[in-house]
Each structure stands twice: as structure tokens, then as C-alpha cells.
Amino acid sequence: MDKKILVTRSSMPPFEEYADEIKDMWDNHWLTNMGVKHKQLEKDLADYLGISKENIALFVNGHQALECILEAFQLGKEKNAWGEPKNEVITTPFTFASTTHAIVRKGLKPVFCDIKEDDYTLDPDKIEALITDRTCAIVPVHVYGNLCDTEKIEKIAKKHNLKVIYDAAHAFSVEKNGVSSAIFGDASMFSFHATKVFNTIEGGAVCFKDSSMKKVLNEWKNFGITGPETTEFIGGNAKMNEFAAAMGICNLRHLDHEIEKRKRVFEQYVKNLYGVAGIKLNLGQNAVKSNYAYFPVLFDKDKFGKSRDEVFDLLAEHGIGARKYFYPLTNSYECYEGMFDVKDTPVAYKVSLQVLTLPIYSDLKIDDVDRICEIILNNC
Ligand SMILES: *Cc1c(COP(=O)(O)O)cnc(C)c1O
């Protein structure tokens, strides 16, 4: 049996560095509720992203961050001229469960829009046909770190007075023309889950345009408590703890180097797989600095000879854990049975049947990349 390779492997700082970072917590015994580490990480992240610390709030995870921002914007509360709630949110089904679940869990109604063939992000040319007098927001996803067509999306949003909230879980450290992915739309959610390019074990953040949102989000994530004796909102608990923040402080110091190493893995895959008939790679976008978070490959059985599922099984036989990411589409989940139709998003459906994300992480050996590609290419 070959040695096992998983689809990803969490980045960790040297043990001593982390131990050193958390040492002073044994002096002050402050473990959560916006402590020293939390404040430090917030500032470090703002500096890294080139934004003010008044435009970022940290969370226990990306999902809670997304739920919180949907709630803090009071989506679904406004009524249209007919007295109906404006509760429809235009979004993509080609995403992780979190995006769709957050919308539904906040009492909103996802309206699924198809994606583009080239980069798998929301197709802006198909958005306007889905806008009704009940639409309140657009929630696009920078899938695999590919940035959405933010210009077109935000132009449509402005015309129809809609909020734009990006699920940027995949896009931390991605830049377009030197500008961080954190500045688009009304807000962007980042995930710092262990499997993401930058992690705080579990964690997340929202970056937002209107700095007055900071106070509101900090209250929402702490039970809606607004003062020592006042609780104005029915908030939840979504605070990042000090150990997680300390992990983030350490990991952020190494992030650019980790991404450099990911780039080497990425380039080796491209070297091996580029130009093969029936294989489509995700090579990146114009003027966009990638974070090399994922390596999605589309397999066309007619031209390549093997289907995505066959390649998946073949790799599994060799102990290699690729992932059908994203399959199935969220609009075909069992929990949403009868509510949506994958036929409404044919491009997303086709991609979901062909896509496989291959292992990529900073310490993946170049030899292992070659071996993975050999298995894919030779065992016809
Ligand atoms: C990881 C992820 C999330 C959720 O983030 P968590 O930090 O795991 O809660 C949301 N959306 C997408 C696209 C993700 O990949």
C-alpha cells in the first residue's frame, strides 16, 4: 500500500512559536471575549489585508460570520410595495453547504443563479433575470479563490438597491490589481478553518465597507448584549477565543511563505496535466494574485477516457484522497428536496459531475504530485 495522501493538511507554526505566543495567557487568565490576542490578530489581519481594523470583525468560524452579517444587515425584514417581505437572495449552488444553509437558517430564500464555465463563479449575465420585487441581496462565492466579476455584480446590485455579501472563504490573501479581496461589496466573509490556506484552527472574519457595522457585529456575536444592563438584539455566541487568535497570529507570520510553497505544487500539477485532452485546469485569472488554495480538475470522459468518478476511485485505491468539491450541488441536497431544481443551473450541474480537487498543501512533495499525475494519466 502506498502512503496515504489527504486532499489537504493544516498549516501549523513551529510548536515553540505557538507555546511562546500563548505563554502570557497564564498570567492574565483571559481566555476569550475579545482579549489581547483577539485584538492583536484583528490588527495583524487588517494590516495584512490593507484595510482599517474598523472594517473587520473576527468570529468563531466562517459560517457563524456569514450568518451574523446576514442578520446584522437585517435582510428579509424590509417589505416591498405589496407588503411582502423582501427575503430572496441570489446565490450559487456550486459551493459548500455553509453558504446556502446560512441563507436558509436566517429565514431567507435562496434563488439559485448559474455559474460561468471559465472560473465557476456566479454568472453576472444571468442575475438580472432572477431579480424580483422580493430580492434583497446577492451572495456570490469566490470559489477556489477565483474572484467573482465584482464590477458587474456590484453594478447590478447598485441599480436594484441590493446588498452584496461575498462568501470569500476560499479567497483569503487573493488580490486583484494589488487590491485585497476583502474590499468588495458591502461585506466579505473569510473562513479560517483548519483546512483553509490561513487557519486559526476554527475561525472566521467579516470585512465590511461601513465601519459602523463593527459595533453591531461585535454585539451580535455576543448575544446581542449592548451594555452592562442592556441587551438590544437576539444575538448568538460566535466569538473567537484567545487560543484560536494566538494560532492565527503565528500562522499569519508564515502565510506568504506557505503560499509560495503551494505555488510550487500548483505549477508541478500544471506541468504534468496541461494540454491533456479531456482535462480542464483552473489556471487563474487575469491580474489576480492567487492563494493556490485548491487544484480543481474537470474530467471529460468522452475525451479523456475516464470519468471523474473513475479517477476518484483510482486515486483512492492508491491511498490518495481527492475530493468531489463541489458535488452534489447545494440545490440538490436531501434537506432541500423538492424545493429547487438543478436544471435551473445547468453549467453548475455539469461542472459538479466532472470536477475533482486534487491534494494541495504547502508540504506536499513534488514527487508525490508527479505520482498522483502518473496514476491519473497512465492507468487508463
Ligand atoms: C469553509 C467554507 C465555509 C465555512 O467556513 P467555516 O469556517 O468552516 O465555518 C463557507 N463557505 C465556503 C465556500 C467554505 O469553503
Tab-separated table of C-alpha atoms and ligand atoms in Angstrom:
chain	number	residue	atom	x	y	z
A	1	MET	CA	0.000	0.000	0.000
A	2	ASP	CA	1.305	3.459	-0.916
A	3	LYS	CA	1.474	6.079	1.798
A	4	LYS	CA	-1.762	7.933	2.289
A	5	ILE	CA	-2.120	11.474	0.978
A	6	LEU	CA	-5.104	13.550	2.032
A	7	VAL	CA	-6.590	16.366	-0.001
A	8	THR	CA	-5.192	18.928	2.426
A	9	ARG	CA	-3.005	19.231	5.505
A	10	SER	CA	-3.347	22.064	8.009
A	11	SER	CA	-0.544	24.606	8.284
A	12	MET	CA	0.906	24.898	11.791
A	13	PRO	CA	3.601	27.185	13.180
A	14	PRO	CA	6.636	25.691	14.951
A	15	PHE	CA	5.450	24.375	18.336
A	16	GLU	CA	7.794	26.685	20.297
A	17	GLU	CA	6.451	29.716	18.488
A	18	TYR	CA	2.880	28.887	19.478
A	19	ALA	CA	3.890	27.991	23.037
A	20	ASP	CA	5.647	31.331	23.301
A	21	GLU	CA	2.609	33.157	21.931
A	22	ILE	CA	0.173	31.674	24.479
A	23	LYS	CA	2.548	31.837	27.479
A	24	ASP	CA	1.333	35.198	28.826
A	25	MET	CA	-2.233	33.881	28.911
A	26	TRP	CA	-1.181	32.035	32.083
A	27	ASP	CA	-0.526	35.438	33.658
A	28	ASN	CA	-3.768	37.190	32.805
A	29	HIS	CA	-6.188	34.175	32.645
A	30	TRP	CA	-8.177	35.947	29.896
A	31	LEU	CA	-9.281	33.157	27.538
A	32	THR	CA	-11.987	34.686	25.360
A	33	ASN	CA	-14.283	37.747	24.945
A	34	MET	CA	-12.081	39.997	22.834
A	35	GLY	CA	-8.837	39.639	24.754
A	36	VAL	CA	-5.295	40.697	23.919
A	37	LYS	CA	-4.725	38.020	21.252
A	38	HIS	CA	-8.071	38.766	19.615
A	39	LYS	CA	-7.188	42.470	19.377
A	40	GLN	CA	-3.714	41.689	18.071
A	41	LEU	CA	-4.957	39.302	15.372
A	42	GLU	CA	-7.616	41.769	14.269
A	43	LYS	CA	-4.928	44.407	13.792
A	44	ASP	CA	-2.491	41.998	12.096
A	45	LEU	CA	-5.204	40.870	9.673
A	46	ALA	CA	-6.255	44.434	8.887
A	47	ASP	CA	-2.614	45.307	8.144
A	48	TYR	CA	-2.179	42.195	6.011
A	49	LEU	CA	-5.330	42.942	4.029
A	50	GLY	CA	-4.575	46.648	3.710
A	51	ILE	CA	-7.795	47.738	5.441
A	52	SER	CA	-8.589	49.569	8.694
A	53	LYS	CA	-9.231	47.493	11.812
A	54	GLU	CA	-12.555	49.335	11.995
A	55	ASN	CA	-13.633	47.313	8.943
A	56	ILE	CA	-13.027	43.792	10.229
A	57	ALA	CA	-14.625	41.615	12.919
A	58	LEU	CA	-13.427	38.162	13.970
A	59	PHE	CA	-15.653	35.143	14.544
A	60	VAL	CA	-15.599	31.622	15.939
A	61	ASN	CA	-15.869	30.294	12.360
A	62	GLY	CA	-16.728	31.401	8.856
A	63	HIS	CA	-20.253	30.035	8.915
A	64	GLN	CA	-21.262	31.998	12.015
A	65	ALA	CA	-19.608	35.051	10.486
A	66	LEU	CA	-21.816	34.691	7.418
A	67	GLU	CA	-24.994	34.141	9.450
A	68	CYS	CA	-24.100	37.130	11.584
A	69	ILE	CA	-23.592	39.544	8.710
A	70	LEU	CA	-26.836	38.435	7.003
A	71	GLU	CA	-28.617	39.097	10.274
A	72	ALA	CA	-26.828	42.349	11.066
A	73	PHE	CA	-27.849	43.743	7.654
A	74	GLN	CA	-31.434	42.849	8.669
A	75	LEU	CA	-32.042	41.047	5.408
A	76	GLY	CA	-35.627	39.885	4.993
A	77	LYS	CA	-37.013	42.490	7.408
A	78	GLU	CA	-37.877	45.114	4.793
A	79	LYS	CA	-41.211	44.861	2.943
A	80	ASN	CA	-41.954	45.655	-0.697
A	81	ALA	CA	-44.832	47.801	-2.007
A	82	TRP	CA	-47.220	44.812	-1.666
A	83	GLY	CA	-46.342	44.313	1.982
A	84	GLU	CA	-44.377	41.155	1.217
A	85	PRO	CA	-41.021	40.547	2.895
A	86	LYS	CA	-38.004	41.143	0.709
A	87	ASN	CA	-36.380	37.824	1.540
A	88	GLU	CA	-34.929	36.435	-1.703
A	89	VAL	CA	-31.169	36.082	-2.000
A	90	ILE	CA	-29.498	35.363	-5.330
A	91	THR	CA	-26.663	32.891	-4.868
A	92	THR	CA	-24.754	29.957	-6.338
A	93	PRO	CA	-25.368	26.244	-5.749
A	94	PHE	CA	-21.723	25.489	-6.604
A	95	THR	CA	-20.449	25.962	-3.073
A	96	PHE	CA	-20.023	24.389	0.326
A	97	ALA	CA	-23.149	23.659	2.409
A	98	SER	CA	-22.433	26.698	4.573
A	99	THR	CA	-23.377	29.361	2.001
A	100	THR	CA	-26.853	28.009	1.280
A	101	HIS	CA	-27.502	26.876	4.858
A	102	ALA	CA	-26.634	30.335	6.246
A	103	ILE	CA	-29.188	31.941	3.928
A	104	VAL	CA	-31.922	29.425	4.807
A	105	ARG	CA	-31.122	29.422	8.534
A	106	LYS	CA	-31.622	33.200	8.580
A	107	GLY	CA	-35.152	32.743	7.190
A	108	LEU	CA	-34.171	33.868	3.694
A	109	LYS	CA	-34.925	32.175	0.396
A	110	PRO	CA	-32.029	31.200	-1.872
A	111	VAL	CA	-32.637	31.850	-5.567
A	112	PHE	CA	-30.020	29.905	-7.483
A	113	CYS	CA	-28.174	31.527	-10.341
A	114	ASP	CA	-25.894	29.586	-12.691
A	115	ILE	CA	-22.105	29.894	-12.809
A	116	LYS	CA	-19.611	30.720	-15.547
A	117	GLU	CA	-17.847	27.916	-17.432
A	118	ASP	CA	-14.427	29.545	-17.184
A	119	ASP	CA	-13.977	30.237	-13.467
A	120	TYR	CA	-17.080	28.691	-11.834
A	121	THR	CA	-18.146	31.952	-10.167
A	122	LEU	CA	-21.663	33.420	-10.357
A	123	ASP	CA	-22.581	34.382	-13.938
A	124	PRO	CA	-23.447	38.098	-13.745
A	125	ASP	CA	-25.290	37.964	-17.075
A	126	LYS	CA	-27.859	35.629	-15.521
A	127	ILE	CA	-28.515	37.613	-12.343
A	128	GLU	CA	-30.939	40.279	-13.522
A	129	ALA	CA	-33.487	37.795	-14.855
A	130	LEU	CA	-33.780	36.432	-11.304
A	131	ILE	CA	-34.344	39.755	-9.556
A	132	THR	CA	-37.912	40.314	-8.335
A	133	ASP	CA	-39.539	42.846	-6.036
A	134	ARG	CA	-38.677	40.467	-3.198
A	135	THR	CA	-34.918	40.309	-3.806
A	136	CYS	CA	-32.795	41.804	-1.033
A	137	ALA	CA	-29.232	40.621	-1.639
A	138	ILE	CA	-26.697	38.758	-3.758
A	139	VAL	CA	-24.392	36.235	-2.066
A	140	PRO	CA	-21.717	35.160	-4.580
A	141	VAL	CA	-18.771	32.862	-3.798
A	142	HIS	CA	-15.130	33.437	-4.799
A	143	VAL	CA	-14.932	29.727	-5.457
A	144	TYR	CA	-11.428	28.132	-5.323
A	145	GLY	CA	-10.136	31.669	-4.759
A	146	ASN	CA	-11.324	32.727	-8.238
A	147	LEU	CA	-12.707	36.214	-7.805
A	148	CYS	CA	-16.249	36.866	-8.974
A	149	ASP	CA	-16.893	39.525	-11.587
A	150	THR	CA	-17.231	42.054	-8.776
A	151	GLU	CA	-17.639	45.036	-11.079
A	152	LYS	CA	-20.632	43.656	-12.969
A	153	ILE	CA	-22.230	42.155	-9.859
A	154	GLU	CA	-21.944	45.365	-7.871
A	155	LYS	CA	-23.259	47.451	-10.764
A	156	ILE	CA	-26.391	45.294	-10.892
A	157	ALA	CA	-26.718	45.460	-7.104
A	158	LYS	CA	-26.491	49.222	-7.123
A	159	LYS	CA	-29.113	49.540	-9.856
A	160	HIS	CA	-31.573	47.389	-7.892
A	161	ASN	CA	-30.561	48.547	-4.410
A	162	LEU	CA	-29.348	45.122	-3.235
A	163	LYS	CA	-26.695	44.226	-0.685
A	164	VAL	CA	-23.705	42.190	-1.906
A	165	ILE	CA	-22.122	39.813	0.591
A	166	TYR	CA	-19.291	37.659	-0.738
A	167	ASP	CA	-18.528	34.227	0.596
A	168	ALA	CA	-14.754	34.722	0.401
A	169	ALA	CA	-13.970	31.591	2.434
A	170	HIS	CA	-11.589	30.448	-0.319
A	171	ALA	CA	-10.104	33.833	-1.119
A	172	PHE	CA	-8.018	34.960	1.843
A	173	SER	CA	-4.862	36.701	0.575
A	174	VAL	CA	-6.146	36.807	-3.011
A	175	GLU	CA	-5.620	40.189	-4.679
A	176	LYS	CA	-6.792	41.828	-7.872
A	177	ASN	CA	-4.528	44.517	-9.316
A	178	GLY	CA	-2.809	44.619	-5.936
A	179	VAL	CA	-6.055	45.207	-4.031
A	180	SER	CA	-7.247	42.702	-1.442
A	181	SER	CA	-10.354	40.564	-1.942
A	182	ALA	CA	-11.588	41.979	1.385
A	183	ILE	CA	-12.814	45.271	-0.053
A	184	PHE	CA	-15.506	44.116	-2.482
A	185	GLY	CA	-19.246	44.528	-1.982
A	186	ASP	CA	-20.894	45.503	1.286
A	187	ALA	CA	-19.121	42.696	3.122
A	188	SER	CA	-16.983	39.596	2.645
A	189	MET	CA	-16.774	36.533	4.852
A	190	PHE	CA	-13.478	34.688	5.308
A	191	SER	CA	-13.078	31.242	6.845
A	192	PHE	CA	-10.040	30.396	8.931
A	193	HIS	CA	-10.946	26.727	9.278
A	194	ALA	CA	-8.084	24.252	9.670
A	195	THR	CA	-8.413	23.222	6.016
A	196	LYS	CA	-8.155	26.737	4.612
A	197	VAL	CA	-5.000	28.482	3.339
A	198	PHE	CA	-4.820	30.549	6.529
A	199	ASN	CA	-6.191	28.966	9.701
A	200	THR	CA	-6.930	29.806	13.327
A	201	ILE	CA	-7.911	26.122	13.937
A	202	GLU	CA	-11.560	27.199	13.644
A	203	GLY	CA	-12.268	30.822	12.896
A	204	GLY	CA	-13.533	33.412	10.511
A	205	ALA	CA	-13.944	37.097	9.845
A	206	VAL	CA	-16.182	39.579	8.139
A	207	CYS	CA	-14.736	42.589	6.364
A	208	PHE	CA	-17.255	45.324	5.621
A	209	LYS	CA	-17.453	48.680	3.892
A	210	ASP	CA	-19.432	50.587	6.533
A	211	SER	CA	-17.300	50.836	9.681
A	212	SER	CA	-20.383	51.443	11.838
A	213	MET	CA	-21.098	47.708	11.324
A	214	LYS	CA	-18.208	46.792	13.593
A	215	LYS	CA	-20.044	47.663	16.797
A	216	VAL	CA	-23.196	45.917	15.594
A	217	LEU	CA	-21.359	42.719	14.611
A	218	ASN	CA	-19.478	42.623	17.901
A	219	GLU	CA	-22.820	42.846	19.700
A	220	TRP	CA	-24.479	40.197	17.515
A	221	LYS	CA	-21.669	37.750	18.135
A	222	ASN	CA	-22.019	38.251	21.898
A	223	PHE	CA	-25.738	37.504	22.490
A	224	GLY	CA	-26.826	40.966	21.352
A	225	ILE	CA	-25.607	42.442	24.625
A	226	THR	CA	-25.118	46.172	24.088
A	227	GLY	CA	-24.229	47.360	27.592
A	228	PRO	CA	-23.805	46.162	31.162
A	229	GLU	CA	-27.573	46.147	31.660
A	230	THR	CA	-28.908	46.260	28.095
A	231	THR	CA	-29.467	43.545	25.509
A	232	GLU	CA	-30.929	45.032	22.352
A	233	PHE	CA	-30.671	42.126	19.899
A	234	ILE	CA	-31.433	38.395	19.969
A	235	GLY	CA	-27.824	37.626	19.121
A	236	GLY	CA	-25.942	34.350	19.324
A	237	ASN	CA	-22.484	33.416	20.523
A	238	ALA	CA	-19.853	33.487	17.802
A	239	LYS	CA	-16.733	34.875	19.456
A	240	MET	CA	-13.198	33.765	18.592
A	241	ASN	CA	-11.267	32.542	21.638
A	242	GLU	CA	-7.724	33.546	22.585
A	243	PHE	CA	-6.064	30.217	21.714
A	244	ALA	CA	-7.505	30.399	18.207
A	245	ALA	CA	-6.425	34.026	17.841
A	246	ALA	CA	-2.899	33.114	19.000
A	247	MET	CA	-2.767	30.375	16.356
A	248	GLY	CA	-3.782	32.967	13.778
A	249	ILE	CA	-1.109	35.426	14.914
A	250	CYS	CA	1.548	32.732	14.422
A	251	ASN	CA	0.187	31.288	11.167
A	252	LEU	CA	-0.116	34.731	9.594
A	253	ARG	CA	3.651	35.285	10.019
A	254	HIS	CA	4.291	32.246	7.799
A	255	LEU	CA	1.417	32.652	5.361
A	256	ASP	CA	3.221	34.201	2.405
A	257	HIS	CA	5.887	31.511	2.568
A	258	GLU	CA	3.216	28.789	2.769
A	259	ILE	CA	1.515	30.223	-0.308
A	260	GLU	CA	4.866	30.272	-2.157
A	261	LYS	CA	5.221	26.567	-1.397
A	262	ARG	CA	1.655	25.890	-2.549
A	263	LYS	CA	2.517	27.663	-5.784
A	264	ARG	CA	5.299	25.159	-6.461
A	265	VAL	CA	2.831	22.283	-6.033
A	266	PHE	CA	0.334	24.046	-8.272
A	267	GLU	CA	2.915	24.608	-11.004
A	268	GLN	CA	4.015	20.982	-10.910
A	269	TYR	CA	0.424	19.829	-11.447
A	270	VAL	CA	0.106	22.229	-14.363
A	271	LYS	CA	3.367	20.982	-15.846
A	272	ASN	CA	2.103	17.395	-15.737
A	273	LEU	CA	-1.534	17.874	-16.727
A	274	TYR	CA	-1.649	20.913	-19.024
A	275	GLY	CA	-2.792	20.205	-22.571
A	276	VAL	CA	-4.058	16.672	-21.925
A	277	ALA	CA	-7.202	16.050	-23.978
A	278	GLY	CA	-10.324	15.910	-21.818
A	279	ILE	CA	-8.704	17.579	-18.797
A	280	LYS	CA	-9.565	21.168	-17.882
A	281	LEU	CA	-7.432	23.016	-15.349
A	282	ASN	CA	-8.157	26.132	-13.307
A	283	LEU	CA	-5.161	28.238	-14.254
A	284	GLY	CA	-6.026	31.513	-12.574
A	285	GLN	CA	-7.402	34.864	-13.622
A	286	ASN	CA	-6.018	37.986	-15.252
A	287	ALA	CA	-4.422	40.468	-12.826
A	288	VAL	CA	-5.322	38.213	-9.887
A	289	LYS	CA	-2.726	37.039	-7.363
A	290	SER	CA	-3.811	33.548	-6.371
A	291	ASN	CA	-3.532	31.846	-2.977
A	292	TYR	CA	-3.304	28.367	-4.597
A	293	ALA	CA	-5.947	27.111	-2.196
A	294	TYR	CA	-7.329	24.331	-4.407
A	295	PHE	CA	-6.438	22.381	-7.510
A	296	PRO	CA	-9.733	21.582	-9.244
A	297	VAL	CA	-9.603	19.485	-12.415
A	298	LEU	CA	-12.527	18.741	-14.760
A	299	PHE	CA	-12.558	15.327	-16.442
A	300	ASP	CA	-14.485	14.831	-19.671
A	301	LYS	CA	-14.891	11.070	-20.077
A	302	ASP	CA	-15.523	11.226	-23.845
A	303	LYS	CA	-12.180	12.876	-24.471
A	304	PHE	CA	-10.066	11.699	-21.546
A	305	GLY	CA	-11.295	8.099	-21.342
A	306	LYS	CA	-12.007	8.150	-17.626
A	307	SER	CA	-14.811	9.871	-15.759
A	308	ARG	CA	-14.344	11.975	-12.640
A	309	ASP	CA	-15.734	9.146	-10.518
A	310	GLU	CA	-13.334	6.655	-12.099
A	311	VAL	CA	-10.358	8.933	-11.410
A	312	PHE	CA	-11.585	9.420	-7.843
A	313	ASP	CA	-11.791	5.645	-7.281
A	314	LEU	CA	-8.419	5.056	-8.918
A	315	LEU	CA	-6.717	7.597	-6.662
A	316	ALA	CA	-8.497	6.154	-3.613
A	317	GLU	CA	-7.083	2.703	-4.468
A	318	HIS	CA	-3.641	4.258	-4.177
A	319	GLY	CA	-4.426	5.914	-0.852
A	320	ILE	CA	-4.841	9.360	-2.366
A	321	GLY	CA	-7.753	11.410	-1.112
A	322	ALA	CA	-9.062	13.684	-3.840
A	323	ARG	CA	-12.399	15.410	-3.222
A	324	LYS	CA	-15.546	15.856	-5.303
A	325	TYR	CA	-15.669	19.507	-4.348
A	326	PHE	CA	-18.410	20.627	-5.076
A	327	TYR	CA	-20.640	17.639	-5.661
A	328	PRO	CA	-23.532	17.440	-5.173
A	329	LEU	CA	-24.772	20.986	-5.746
A	330	THR	CA	-26.414	22.509	-2.677
A	331	ASN	CA	-29.699	22.832	-4.587
A	332	SER	CA	-29.923	19.024	-4.749
A	333	TYR	CA	-29.238	18.288	-1.060
A	334	GLU	CA	-31.629	15.874	0.643
A	335	CYS	CA	-32.575	18.569	3.169
A	336	TYR	CA	-33.840	20.780	0.324
A	337	GLU	CA	-35.707	18.022	-1.503
A	338	GLY	CA	-38.475	19.321	-3.744
A	339	MET	CA	-37.520	22.962	-3.217
A	340	PHE	CA	-35.091	23.569	-6.066
A	341	ASP	CA	-34.224	22.133	-9.454
A	342	VAL	CA	-30.640	21.515	-10.634
A	343	LYS	CA	-31.933	22.021	-14.184
A	344	ASP	CA	-32.109	25.742	-13.380
A	345	THR	CA	-28.299	25.773	-13.062
A	346	PRO	CA	-27.090	23.532	-15.916
A	347	VAL	CA	-23.491	24.772	-16.032
A	348	ALA	CA	-23.048	24.254	-12.292
A	349	TYR	CA	-24.612	20.809	-12.624
A	350	LYS	CA	-22.261	19.783	-15.426
A	351	VAL	CA	-19.195	21.052	-13.572
A	352	SER	CA	-20.277	19.276	-10.380
A	353	LEU	CA	-20.286	15.949	-12.265
A	354	GLN	CA	-16.815	16.486	-13.742
A	355	VAL	CA	-14.823	18.190	-11.026
A	356	LEU	CA	-12.271	16.687	-8.691
A	357	THR	CA	-9.969	18.702	-6.422
A	358	LEU	CA	-6.531	17.128	-6.122
A	359	PRO	CA	-4.388	17.231	-2.962
A	360	ILE	CA	-2.633	20.558	-2.476
A	361	TYR	CA	-0.847	21.878	0.613
A	362	SER	CA	2.444	23.587	1.286
A	363	ASP	CA	4.396	20.472	2.293
A	364	LEU	CA	3.118	18.200	-0.465
A	365	LYS	CA	6.224	16.740	-2.110
A	366	ILE	CA	6.854	17.406	-5.777
A	367	ASP	CA	7.497	13.654	-6.197
A	368	ASP	CA	4.046	12.967	-4.800
A	369	VAL	CA	2.498	15.407	-7.254
A	370	ASP	CA	4.241	13.512	-10.066
A	371	ARG	CA	2.998	10.199	-8.691
A	372	ILE	CA	-0.596	11.467	-8.428
A	373	CYS	CA	-0.460	12.702	-12.032
A	374	GLU	CA	1.060	9.431	-13.226
A	375	ILE	CA	-1.798	7.475	-11.657
A	376	ILE	CA	-4.324	9.797	-13.299
A	377	LEU	CA	-2.684	9.680	-16.726
A	378	ASN	CA	-1.368	6.141	-17.120
A	379	ASN	CA	-3.853	3.748	-15.625
A	380	CYS	CA	-6.372	4.019	-18.457
B	1	LIG	C1	-15.130	26.626	4.629
B	1	LIG	C2	-16.251	27.302	3.946
B	1	LIG	C3	-17.271	27.958	4.652
B	1	LIG	C4	-17.466	27.849	6.129
B	1	LIG	O1	-16.414	28.223	6.902
B	1	LIG	P1	-16.194	27.567	8.343
B	1	LIG	O2	-15.086	28.394	8.902
B	1	LIG	O3	-15.807	26.136	8.149
B	1	LIG	O4	-17.439	27.719	9.123
B	1	LIG	C5	-18.212	28.668	3.929
B	1	LIG	N1	-18.183	28.718	2.597
B	1	LIG	C6	-17.238	28.087	1.876
B	1	LIG	C7	-17.261	28.205	0.389
B	1	LIG	C8	-16.257	27.332	2.524
B	1	LIG	O5	-15.357	26.665	1.801
